[in-house]
Coordinates of C-alpha atoms in Angstrom, one line a residue:
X1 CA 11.1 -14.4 47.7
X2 CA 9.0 -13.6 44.8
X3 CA 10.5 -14.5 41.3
X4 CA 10.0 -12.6 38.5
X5 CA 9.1 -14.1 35.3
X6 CA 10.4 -13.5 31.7
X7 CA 7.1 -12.9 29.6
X8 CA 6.5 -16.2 27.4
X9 CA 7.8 -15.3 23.7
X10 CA 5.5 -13.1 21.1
X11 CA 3.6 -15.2 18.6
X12 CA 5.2 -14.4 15.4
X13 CA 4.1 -11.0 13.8
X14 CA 3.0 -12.0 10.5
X15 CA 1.7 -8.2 8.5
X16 CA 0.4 -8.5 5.1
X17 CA 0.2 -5.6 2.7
X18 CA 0.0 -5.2 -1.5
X19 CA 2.5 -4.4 -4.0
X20 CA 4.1 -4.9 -7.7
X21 CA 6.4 -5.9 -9.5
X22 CA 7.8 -2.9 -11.8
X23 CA 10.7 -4.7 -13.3
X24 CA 10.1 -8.4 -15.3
X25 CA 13.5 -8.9 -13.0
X26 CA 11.6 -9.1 -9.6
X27 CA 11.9 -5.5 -8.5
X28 CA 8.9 -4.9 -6.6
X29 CA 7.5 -1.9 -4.9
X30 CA 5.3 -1.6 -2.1
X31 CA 5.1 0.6 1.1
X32 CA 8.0 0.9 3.2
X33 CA 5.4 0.4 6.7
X34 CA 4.4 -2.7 5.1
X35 CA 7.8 -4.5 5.6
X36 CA 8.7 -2.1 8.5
X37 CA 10.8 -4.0 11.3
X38 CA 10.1 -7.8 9.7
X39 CA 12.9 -10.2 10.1
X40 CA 11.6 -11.7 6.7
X41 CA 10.2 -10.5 3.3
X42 CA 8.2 -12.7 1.0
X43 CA 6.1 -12.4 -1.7
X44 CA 3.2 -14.4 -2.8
X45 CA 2.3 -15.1 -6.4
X46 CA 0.0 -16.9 -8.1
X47 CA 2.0 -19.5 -7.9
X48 CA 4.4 -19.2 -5.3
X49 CA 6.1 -17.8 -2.2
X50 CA 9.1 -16.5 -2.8
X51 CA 11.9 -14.5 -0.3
X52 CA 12.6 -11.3 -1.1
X53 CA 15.4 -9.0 0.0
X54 CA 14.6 -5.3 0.9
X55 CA 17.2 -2.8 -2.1
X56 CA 16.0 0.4 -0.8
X57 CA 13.3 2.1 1.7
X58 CA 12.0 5.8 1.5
X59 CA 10.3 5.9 5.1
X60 CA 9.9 9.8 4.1
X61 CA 7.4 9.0 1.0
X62 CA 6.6 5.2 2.6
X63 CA 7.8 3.5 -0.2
X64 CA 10.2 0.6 -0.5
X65 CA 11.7 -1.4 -3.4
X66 CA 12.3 -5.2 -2.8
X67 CA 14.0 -8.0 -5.3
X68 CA 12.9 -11.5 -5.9
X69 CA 14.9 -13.8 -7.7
X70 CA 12.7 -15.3 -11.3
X71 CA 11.2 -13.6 -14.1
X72 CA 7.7 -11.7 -13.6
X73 CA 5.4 -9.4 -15.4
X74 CA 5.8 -6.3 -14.9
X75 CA 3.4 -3.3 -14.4
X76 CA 4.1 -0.2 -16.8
X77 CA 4.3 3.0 -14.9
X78 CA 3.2 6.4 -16.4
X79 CA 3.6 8.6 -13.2
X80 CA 1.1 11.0 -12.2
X81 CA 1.3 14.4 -14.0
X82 CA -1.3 13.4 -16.5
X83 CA -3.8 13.1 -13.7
X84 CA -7.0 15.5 -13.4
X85 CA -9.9 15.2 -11.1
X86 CA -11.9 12.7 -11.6
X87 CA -10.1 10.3 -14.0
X88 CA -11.2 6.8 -13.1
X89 CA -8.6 5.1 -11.5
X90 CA -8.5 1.2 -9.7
X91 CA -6.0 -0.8 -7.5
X92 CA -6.4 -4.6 -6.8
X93 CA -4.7 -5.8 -3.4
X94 CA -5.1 -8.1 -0.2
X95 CA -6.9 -6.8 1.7
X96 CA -7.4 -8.7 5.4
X97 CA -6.3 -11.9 3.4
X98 CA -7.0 -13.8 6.9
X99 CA -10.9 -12.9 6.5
X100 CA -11.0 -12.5 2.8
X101 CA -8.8 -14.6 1.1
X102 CA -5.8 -14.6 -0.8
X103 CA -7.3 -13.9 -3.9
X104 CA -7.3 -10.4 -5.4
X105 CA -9.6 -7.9 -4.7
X106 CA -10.5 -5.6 -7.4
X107 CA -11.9 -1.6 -6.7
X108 CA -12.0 1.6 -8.4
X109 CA -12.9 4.9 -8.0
X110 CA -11.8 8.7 -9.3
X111 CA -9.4 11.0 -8.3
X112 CA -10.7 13.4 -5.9
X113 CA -7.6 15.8 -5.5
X114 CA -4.3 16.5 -6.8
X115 CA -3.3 16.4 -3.4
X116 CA -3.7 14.5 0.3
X117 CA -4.4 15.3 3.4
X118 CA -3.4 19.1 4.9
X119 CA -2.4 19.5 0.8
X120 CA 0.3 16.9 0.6
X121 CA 1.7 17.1 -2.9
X122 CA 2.8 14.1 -2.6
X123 CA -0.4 12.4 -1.9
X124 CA -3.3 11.9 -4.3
X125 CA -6.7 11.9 -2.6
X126 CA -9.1 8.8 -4.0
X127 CA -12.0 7.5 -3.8
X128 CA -11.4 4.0 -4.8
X129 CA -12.2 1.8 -1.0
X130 CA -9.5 0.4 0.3
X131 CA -9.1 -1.5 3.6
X132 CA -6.2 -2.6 5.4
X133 CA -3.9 -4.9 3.5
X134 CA -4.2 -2.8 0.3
X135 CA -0.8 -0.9 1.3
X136 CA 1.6 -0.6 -1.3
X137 CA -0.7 -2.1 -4.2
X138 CA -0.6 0.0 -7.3
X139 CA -3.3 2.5 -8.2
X140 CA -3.8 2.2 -12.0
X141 CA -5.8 4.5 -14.8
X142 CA -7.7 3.6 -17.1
X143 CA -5.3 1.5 -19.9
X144 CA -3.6 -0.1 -16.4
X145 CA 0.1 2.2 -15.8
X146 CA 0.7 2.7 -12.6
X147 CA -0.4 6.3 -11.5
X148 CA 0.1 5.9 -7.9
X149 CA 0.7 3.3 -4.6
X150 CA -2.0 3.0 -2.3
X151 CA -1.0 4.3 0.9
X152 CA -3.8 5.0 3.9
X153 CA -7.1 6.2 4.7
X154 CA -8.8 9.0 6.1
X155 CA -8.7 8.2 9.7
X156 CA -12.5 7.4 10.5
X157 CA -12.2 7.2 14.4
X158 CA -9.9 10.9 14.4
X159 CA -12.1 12.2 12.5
X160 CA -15.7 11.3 14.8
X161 CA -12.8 12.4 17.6
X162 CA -12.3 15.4 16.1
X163 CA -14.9 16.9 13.8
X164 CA -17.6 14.7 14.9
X165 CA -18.1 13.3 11.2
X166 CA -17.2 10.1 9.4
X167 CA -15.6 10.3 6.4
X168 CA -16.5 7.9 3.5
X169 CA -14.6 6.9 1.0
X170 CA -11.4 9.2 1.5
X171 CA -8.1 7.5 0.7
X172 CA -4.9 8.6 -0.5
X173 CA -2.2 7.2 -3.0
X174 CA 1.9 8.3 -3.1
X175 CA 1.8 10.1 -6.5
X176 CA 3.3 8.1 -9.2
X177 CA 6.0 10.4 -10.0
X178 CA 7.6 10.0 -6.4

């Protein structure tokens, strides 16, 4: 008789993303598909790894608000209605932290449009690169309040599929006043 076999158990998922804290009490924000389905939260400072326990998600907008217990600085957010094509704007993140490191990476660019993709008046479009891992990270203007979260990219391979072009430096942040 032939047996059937339960598959061995899935290596532990382990996703990395960005994010800030927005409260010098540990309320942090990041995207809400960055902590989607984990059976744990952390987040890593400077100087630690700390657990953090998921207040409120926003799958609608992709955004979700987390709480770490200690005392942190805080980033100072202005929102988004000040904003005009091209102001200079910057995020730092994680990106791939696995290939590049756990250090910060720092990029900026200008805002493109008020708006994402198909109009989305949630969405700001950006220029500043971003790769995987920058999720939830805050997009900052120029005196460093939060104008924005860093959400996704223009979809390179849908848009060869599609249109037959790749798209360079097309990325899109939830608008600060979400």
């Amino acid at each position: 008789a032939l047996k059937l076999l339960d598959p061995p158990p899935a290596e532990p998922r382990i996703a990395t993303g960005s994010g800030f804290f927005v409260t010098k009490s540990g309320y942090f924000v990041t995207n809400c598909h960055v902590i989607e389905d984990a059976k744990q939260v952390r987040i890593k400072t400077a100087n630690e790894t700390l657990a953090a326990t998921v207040i409120r998600t926003d799958p609608e907008n992709d955004l979700a608000v987390l709480k770490a217990d200690g005392s942190f600085p805080a980033l100072h957010i202005r929102g988004s209605r000040a904003l005009r094509v091209s102001d200079r704007v910057a995020t730092v993140g994680y990106p791939t932290p696995d290939v590049q490191g756990f250090s910060p990476k720092y990029t900026s660019g200008e805002v493109s449009a008020l708006s994402g993709i198909y109009d989305d008046a949630r969405l700001l479009q950006v220029s500043v690169p971003i790769q995987p891992g920058n999720s939830g990270g805050p997009l900052v203007d120029s005196t460093g309040s939060v104008v924005g979260v860093i959400v996704s990219q223009f979809s390179k391979r849908q848009a060869l599929e599609r249109k037959g072009v790749i798209p360079e430096n097309v990325n899109y942040a939830i608008k600060g006043t979400i």
